[in-house]
Short mmCIF file of C-alpha atoms and ligand atoms in Angstrom, two decimals:
data_model
loop_
_atom_site.label_atom_id
_atom_site.label_comp_id
_atom_site.label_asym_id
_atom_site.label_seq_id
_atom_site.Cartn_x
_atom_site.Cartn_y
_atom_site.Cartn_z
CA MET T 1 -26.82 37.28 12.85
CA GLY T 2 -26.91 36.85 9.08
CA ARG T 3 -23.57 38.69 8.78
CA LEU T 4 -21.70 36.51 11.29
CA TRP T 5 -22.73 33.19 9.83
CA VAL T 6 -20.98 33.46 6.44
CA PRO T 7 -17.41 34.50 7.49
CA GLN T 8 -17.50 31.83 10.23
CA LEU T 9 -18.24 29.19 7.64
CA VAL T 10 -15.36 30.49 5.47
CA THR T 11 -12.82 30.28 8.33
CA THR T 12 -14.11 26.83 9.34
CA SER T 13 -13.62 25.43 5.85
CA ARG T 14 -10.17 27.05 5.73
CA SER T 15 -9.03 25.24 8.87
CA LEU T 16 -10.59 22.05 7.50
CA LEU T 17 -8.51 22.46 4.33
CA LEU T 18 -5.42 22.90 6.51
CA TRP T 19 -6.24 19.68 8.36
CA VAL T 20 -6.75 17.73 5.14
CA ALA T 21 -3.44 19.06 3.79
CA LEU T 22 -1.68 18.00 7.02
CA LEU T 23 -3.27 14.54 6.87
CA CYS T 24 -2.10 14.14 3.26
CA LEU T 25 1.43 15.25 4.12
CA ALA T 26 1.74 13.13 7.29
CA PRO T 27 2.93 9.88 5.54
CA ALA T 28 5.63 11.84 3.67
CA ILE T 29 6.85 13.39 6.91
CA ARG T 30 6.85 10.04 8.69
CA SER T 31 9.00 8.34 5.97
CA ASN T 32 11.98 10.58 6.81
CA GLY T 33 15.15 9.02 8.25
CA PRO T 34 17.84 6.80 6.72
CA PRO T 35 16.73 4.49 3.85
CA LYS T 36 16.21 0.82 4.60
CA ALA T 37 18.62 -1.85 3.39
CA SER T 38 17.03 -4.36 1.01
CA LEU T 39 17.33 -8.07 1.74
CA THR T 40 16.55 -10.74 -0.86
CA LEU T 41 16.86 -14.51 -1.05
CA GLU T 42 18.50 -16.35 -3.93
CA PRO T 43 16.93 -18.64 -5.17
CA PRO T 44 13.74 -16.81 -4.07
CA TRP T 45 11.89 -19.70 -2.29
CA PHE T 46 11.11 -19.05 1.37
CA ASN T 47 10.60 -22.78 2.00
CA VAL T 48 13.53 -25.10 1.28
CA LEU T 49 14.66 -28.65 1.96
CA ARG T 50 17.52 -29.67 4.20
CA GLU T 51 20.90 -29.42 2.36
CA ASP T 52 19.63 -26.88 -0.20
CA ASN T 53 22.02 -24.04 -1.09
CA VAL T 54 20.66 -20.56 -0.29
CA THR T 55 22.15 -17.06 -0.42
CA PHE T 56 20.91 -13.90 1.27
CA ILE T 57 21.85 -10.66 -0.51
CA CYS T 58 21.90 -7.33 1.32
CA GLU T 59 21.75 -4.11 -0.70
CA GLY T 60 22.07 -0.67 0.85
CA PHE T 61 24.46 1.95 -0.58
CA GLN T 62 27.52 0.01 0.52
CA THR T 63 30.93 1.44 -0.42
CA PRO T 64 32.62 -1.26 -2.58
CA GLY T 65 35.08 -3.35 -0.59
CA GLU T 66 33.82 -2.11 2.75
CA GLU T 67 32.68 -5.02 4.89
CA SER T 68 30.60 -3.39 7.55
CA ILE T 69 27.30 -5.19 7.09
CA GLU T 70 25.53 -6.50 10.15
CA TRP T 71 23.42 -9.65 9.81
CA PHE T 72 20.64 -10.76 12.15
CA HIS T 73 19.02 -14.17 12.56
CA ASN T 74 15.92 -14.22 14.80
CA GLY T 75 17.00 -10.78 16.03
CA SER T 76 20.56 -11.77 17.11
CA SER T 77 23.57 -10.59 15.13
CA PHE T 78 26.10 -13.13 13.82
CA PRO T 79 29.72 -12.57 12.68
CA ILE T 80 29.32 -12.19 8.89
CA HIS T 81 30.15 -8.83 7.29
CA GLN T 82 29.96 -9.36 3.51
CA ASP T 83 26.95 -8.21 1.48
CA ALA T 84 26.05 -11.83 0.64
CA TYR T 85 25.51 -14.60 3.17
CA ASN T 86 25.68 -18.04 1.60
CA ILE T 87 24.59 -21.26 3.31
CA PRO T 88 25.78 -24.16 1.08
CA ALA T 89 23.68 -26.78 2.86
CA VAL T 90 20.91 -25.48 5.10
CA ASN T 91 19.89 -27.22 8.28
CA ILE T 92 16.64 -27.06 10.28
CA LYS T 93 18.20 -24.60 12.75
CA ASP T 94 18.85 -22.11 9.89
CA SER T 95 15.08 -21.50 9.81
CA GLY T 96 13.79 -18.16 11.02
CA GLU T 97 13.78 -14.45 10.24
CA TYR T 98 16.78 -12.72 8.66
CA GLN T 99 17.61 -8.99 8.47
CA CYS T 100 20.65 -6.91 7.56
CA ARG T 101 21.93 -3.36 8.01
CA THR T 102 24.76 -1.34 6.47
CA LYS T 103 26.52 1.75 7.85
CA GLN T 104 24.34 3.95 5.61
CA THR T 105 20.99 2.25 6.11
CA ALA T 106 18.35 1.34 8.66
CA LEU T 107 17.46 -2.30 9.35
CA SER T 108 16.20 -4.09 6.22
CA ASN T 109 12.93 -5.86 5.57
CA SER T 110 12.65 -9.19 7.32
CA VAL T 111 13.07 -12.34 5.16
CA LYS T 112 11.76 -15.67 6.36
CA LEU T 113 13.44 -19.01 5.68
CA GLN T 114 11.69 -22.27 6.48
CA VAL T 115 13.79 -25.44 6.31
CA THR T 116 12.01 -28.81 6.33
CA SER T 117 13.13 -32.38 6.06
CA ASP T 118 11.15 -34.14 3.32
CA TRP T 119 11.41 -35.88 -0.06
CA VAL T 120 9.29 -33.48 -2.09
CA LEU T 121 8.40 -29.82 -1.39
CA LEU T 122 6.18 -27.31 -3.18
CA GLN T 123 8.29 -24.14 -3.10
CA VAL T 124 6.82 -20.61 -3.13
CA GLU T 125 8.35 -17.14 -2.77
CA ARG T 126 5.83 -16.19 -0.07
CA LEU T 127 2.36 -17.15 1.14
CA GLU T 128 0.63 -13.78 0.62
CA PHE T 129 0.21 -12.03 -2.71
CA MET T 130 -1.49 -8.85 -3.87
CA GLU T 131 -3.85 -8.98 -6.85
CA GLY T 132 -1.77 -8.41 -10.00
CA ASP T 133 1.47 -9.90 -8.59
CA SER T 134 3.16 -12.72 -10.46
CA MET T 135 3.36 -16.08 -8.69
CA MET T 136 5.67 -19.02 -9.30
CA LEU T 137 5.50 -22.51 -7.77
CA ARG T 138 8.21 -25.14 -8.00
CA CYS T 139 7.97 -28.83 -7.20
CA HIS T 140 11.34 -29.63 -5.65
CA SER T 141 12.91 -32.90 -4.49
CA TRP T 142 15.51 -33.59 -1.79
CA ARG T 143 19.05 -33.08 -3.17
CA SER T 144 17.30 -32.20 -6.50
CA LYS T 145 16.98 -35.91 -7.40
CA PRO T 146 15.23 -36.30 -10.79
CA LEU T 147 11.44 -35.99 -10.43
CA TYR T 148 9.07 -37.57 -12.95
CA LYS T 149 5.34 -37.22 -13.62
CA VAL T 150 5.08 -33.94 -11.73
CA THR T 151 1.54 -32.68 -11.13
CA TYR T 152 0.51 -29.45 -9.39
CA TYR T 153 -2.81 -29.21 -7.54
CA HIS T 154 -4.87 -26.18 -6.55
CA ASN T 155 -7.79 -26.93 -4.18
CA ASP T 156 -7.29 -30.61 -5.20
CA LYS T 157 -7.67 -29.89 -8.93
CA ALA T 158 -4.75 -30.75 -11.25
CA LEU T 159 -3.18 -27.74 -13.00
CA LYS T 160 -1.52 -27.31 -16.38
CA TYR T 161 2.02 -26.04 -16.01
CA ASP T 162 4.98 -24.83 -18.04
CA SER T 163 6.47 -28.08 -19.39
CA GLN T 164 9.75 -26.28 -20.19
CA SER T 165 10.59 -25.10 -16.68
CA PHE T 166 8.48 -27.65 -14.78
CA ARG T 167 7.17 -24.71 -12.79
CA TYR T 168 3.63 -23.45 -12.34
CA VAL T 169 3.57 -19.73 -13.21
CA VAL T 170 0.73 -17.18 -12.99
CA SER T 171 1.68 -13.80 -14.46
CA GLN T 172 -1.10 -11.88 -12.67
CA VAL T 173 -2.86 -13.45 -9.69
CA ASN T 174 -6.41 -12.61 -8.62
CA TYR T 175 -8.55 -13.82 -5.70
CA THR T 176 -9.39 -17.06 -7.53
CA HIS T 177 -5.75 -18.14 -6.99
CA SER T 178 -6.13 -18.21 -3.18
CA GLY T 179 -6.33 -21.63 -1.56
CA SER T 180 -4.34 -24.79 -1.00
CA TYR T 181 -1.55 -26.03 -3.28
CA TYR T 182 0.56 -29.15 -3.36
CA CYS T 183 2.45 -31.21 -5.93
CA THR T 184 3.15 -34.86 -6.56
CA GLY T 185 6.06 -36.49 -8.38
CA ASN T 186 7.86 -39.76 -8.84
CA LEU T 187 11.32 -40.48 -7.48
CA GLY T 188 12.15 -43.75 -9.18
CA LYS T 189 8.96 -45.81 -8.96
CA MET T 190 7.66 -44.20 -5.79
CA THR T 191 5.12 -41.34 -5.91
CA TYR T 192 5.66 -38.60 -3.32
CA VAL T 193 3.21 -35.91 -2.22
CA SER T 194 4.50 -32.56 -0.99
CA PRO T 195 3.13 -30.87 2.15
CA THR T 196 0.23 -28.48 1.37
CA VAL T 197 0.85 -24.72 1.30
CA PHE T 198 -1.96 -22.18 1.75
CA ILE T 199 -1.78 -19.07 -0.40
CA THR T 200 -3.86 -15.93 0.03
CA VAL T 201 -4.34 -13.24 -2.61
CA GLN T 202 -5.39 -9.88 -1.24
CA GLY T 203 -7.70 -7.69 -3.31
CA GLY T 204 -6.08 -5.02 -5.49
CA LYS T 205 -3.85 -2.36 -4.03
CA PRO T 206 -6.79 -0.95 -2.11
CA SER T 207 -5.31 0.98 0.80
CA THR T 208 -3.46 3.70 -1.16
CA THR T 209 -5.97 4.03 -4.03
CA LYS T 210 -8.95 4.22 -1.67
CA VAL T 211 -7.24 6.76 0.56
CA VAL T 212 -6.44 8.96 -2.47
CA ILE T 213 -10.04 8.74 -3.75
CA ILE T 214 -11.46 9.62 -0.31
CA ALA T 215 -9.01 12.53 0.08
CA VAL T 216 -9.90 13.91 -3.38
CA ALA T 217 -13.64 13.57 -2.70
CA LEU T 218 -13.21 15.31 0.66
CA LEU T 219 -11.21 18.12 -0.93
CA LEU T 220 -13.90 18.58 -3.63
CA VAL T 221 -16.65 18.79 -1.00
CA ILE T 222 -14.64 21.28 1.07
CA ALA T 223 -13.74 23.35 -2.02
CA THR T 224 -17.43 23.46 -2.98
CA ILE T 225 -18.45 24.59 0.50
CA ALA T 226 -15.68 27.22 0.54
CA ALA T 227 -16.65 28.49 -2.94
CA ALA T 228 -20.33 28.64 -1.99
CA ALA T 229 -19.50 30.42 1.27
CA LEU T 230 -17.26 32.91 -0.54
CA TYR T 231 -19.95 33.51 -3.17
CA TYR T 232 -22.64 34.19 -0.56
CA TYR T 233 -20.22 36.31 1.48
CA LYS T 234 -19.33 38.48 -1.54
CA ARG T 235 -22.94 38.77 -2.63
CA HIS T 236 -23.90 39.73 0.88
CA LYS T 237 -21.13 42.39 0.95
CA ARG T 238 -22.16 43.72 -2.47
CA ALA T 239 -25.76 43.89 -1.34
CA ALA T 240 -24.66 45.73 1.83
CA ASN T 241 -22.51 48.21 -0.16
CA ALA T 242 -25.23 48.65 -2.72
CA SER T 243 -27.79 49.40 -0.03
CA ASP T 244 -25.80 52.62 0.74
CA GLU T 245 -26.47 53.77 -2.80
CA THR T 246 -29.96 52.37 -2.99
CA GLY T 247 -31.52 55.69 -3.59
CA ARG T 248 -29.56 56.16 -6.84
CA ILE T 249 -29.69 52.69 -8.39
CA GLU T 250 -32.85 51.25 -6.94
CA VAL T 251 -35.04 52.38 -9.80
CA GLU T 252 -32.83 50.92 -12.55
CA ASN T 253 -32.08 47.58 -10.89
CA SER T 254 -35.15 47.05 -8.83
CA MET T 255 -35.62 43.52 -10.22
CA SER T 256 -32.17 42.18 -9.25
CA PHE T 257 -32.04 44.01 -5.91
CA SER T 258 -35.32 42.62 -4.76
CA PHE T 259 -33.64 39.21 -5.19
CA LEU T 260 -30.48 40.14 -3.26
CA LYS T 261 -32.10 41.91 -0.33
CA ASP T 262 -32.16 40.22 3.05
CA THR T 263 -33.47 41.33 6.41
CA ASP T 264 -30.26 43.20 7.34
CA ASN T 265 -30.48 45.35 4.21
CA LEU T 266 -34.10 45.96 4.78
CA GLU T 267 -33.33 47.28 8.26
CA GLU T 268 -30.53 49.53 6.92
CA GLU T 269 -32.74 50.75 4.17
CA ALA T 270 -35.47 51.43 6.61
CA SER T 271 -33.10 53.48 8.82
CA GLY T 272 -31.68 55.20 5.71
CA HIS T 273 -35.16 56.17 4.65
CA SER T 274 -35.92 57.50 8.08
CA ILE T 275 -32.80 59.72 7.89
CA TYR T 276 -33.96 61.00 4.53
CA GLN T 277 -37.33 61.67 6.02
CA ASN T 278 -35.78 63.64 8.89
CA HIS T 279 -33.89 65.92 6.49
C1 NAG N 1 14.91 -19.07 14.71
O1 NAG N 1 13.46 -19.13 14.74
C2 NAG N 1 12.92 -20.25 14.06
C3 NAG N 1 11.41 -20.12 14.04
O2 NAG N 1 10.92 -19.18 14.90
C4 NAG N 1 13.38 -21.54 14.75
O3 NAG N 1 12.84 -22.66 14.08
C5 NAG N 1 14.89 -21.59 14.70
O4 NAG N 1 15.37 -22.74 15.38
C6 NAG N 1 15.48 -20.34 15.35
N1 NAG N 1 16.93 -20.41 15.18
C7 NAG N 1 17.79 -19.82 15.98
C8 NAG N 1 19.23 -20.09 15.72
O5 NAG N 1 17.43 -19.11 16.89
C1 NAG N 2 -8.24 -14.67 -12.63
O1 NAG N 2 -7.13 -15.10 -13.40
C2 NAG N 2 -7.41 -16.15 -14.30
C3 NAG N 2 -6.13 -16.66 -14.94
O2 NAG N 2 -5.07 -15.79 -14.84
C4 NAG N 2 -8.38 -15.65 -15.35
O3 NAG N 2 -8.68 -16.68 -16.29
C5 NAG N 2 -9.66 -15.20 -14.65
O4 NAG N 2 -10.53 -14.65 -15.60
C6 NAG N 2 -9.34 -14.17 -13.57
N1 NAG N 2 -10.56 -13.92 -12.82
C7 NAG N 2 -10.95 -12.69 -12.45
C8 NAG N 2 -12.23 -12.61 -11.68
O5 NAG N 2 -10.30 -11.68 -12.69
#
């Protein structure tokens, strides 16, 4: 019984190690396949006003001069094949999700464009940020008419902003930057209030860091179990081997052997002694 237990534990922890290794490798295996094209918006604001000028730029290992790009709006392709798609004056119907693909790449990330009809708009690159990202807000007027007395608000509190660029910039956001934002500004003598946008900041970059920490902790625990199992297994083997020579060494090492002995050895010893007695 005592003999079986230790090697079983060793093989169990070995297969566990194999499983952990497979689990760690799985994401790398899954990310195989052609690279994705990269789609960006220029200027970067996802929300724009009617008649604004926007350009989508598709990057994906395109051979220069080759015009084989496919563009998709709300999932349907449209007949543009250059790597940049410019809309000089957007309309409400240009709203939606855009994607692109080149001959060498898989379908790109999806980029959202939201076109509204208004006097003043608080523009943002996106509505969701990760802790540590930079964030930029821009108070924008229809046809970029001159805006005066611009004020930005976060959860109804006025914010200080960069008086040079007239933009509100946060170099590293944290959860305190979540919440509602809007801006106000004067066009002539009239004060206009933008629609409110809701921004969420998600904590840290938790998923990958946490997974790595858990994997390392798991590996340490398994390595410890394996090492302990191996140690006991070897000690057990040594004790078993030694028991064959007990007669010779027992006197010298009686202290240490009394510590190493277990029931199996005692039985062997007992049988060994009985053989001696028979002779
Ligand atoms: C695309 O989808 C958006 C929102 O889902 C919609 O407002 C827009 O009209 C759609 N445009 C086309 C051309 O399908
Ligand atoms: C969040 O960011 C602001 C400004 O960038 C900073 O003053 C504040 O200390 C930060 N708060 C936390 C909890 O990190």
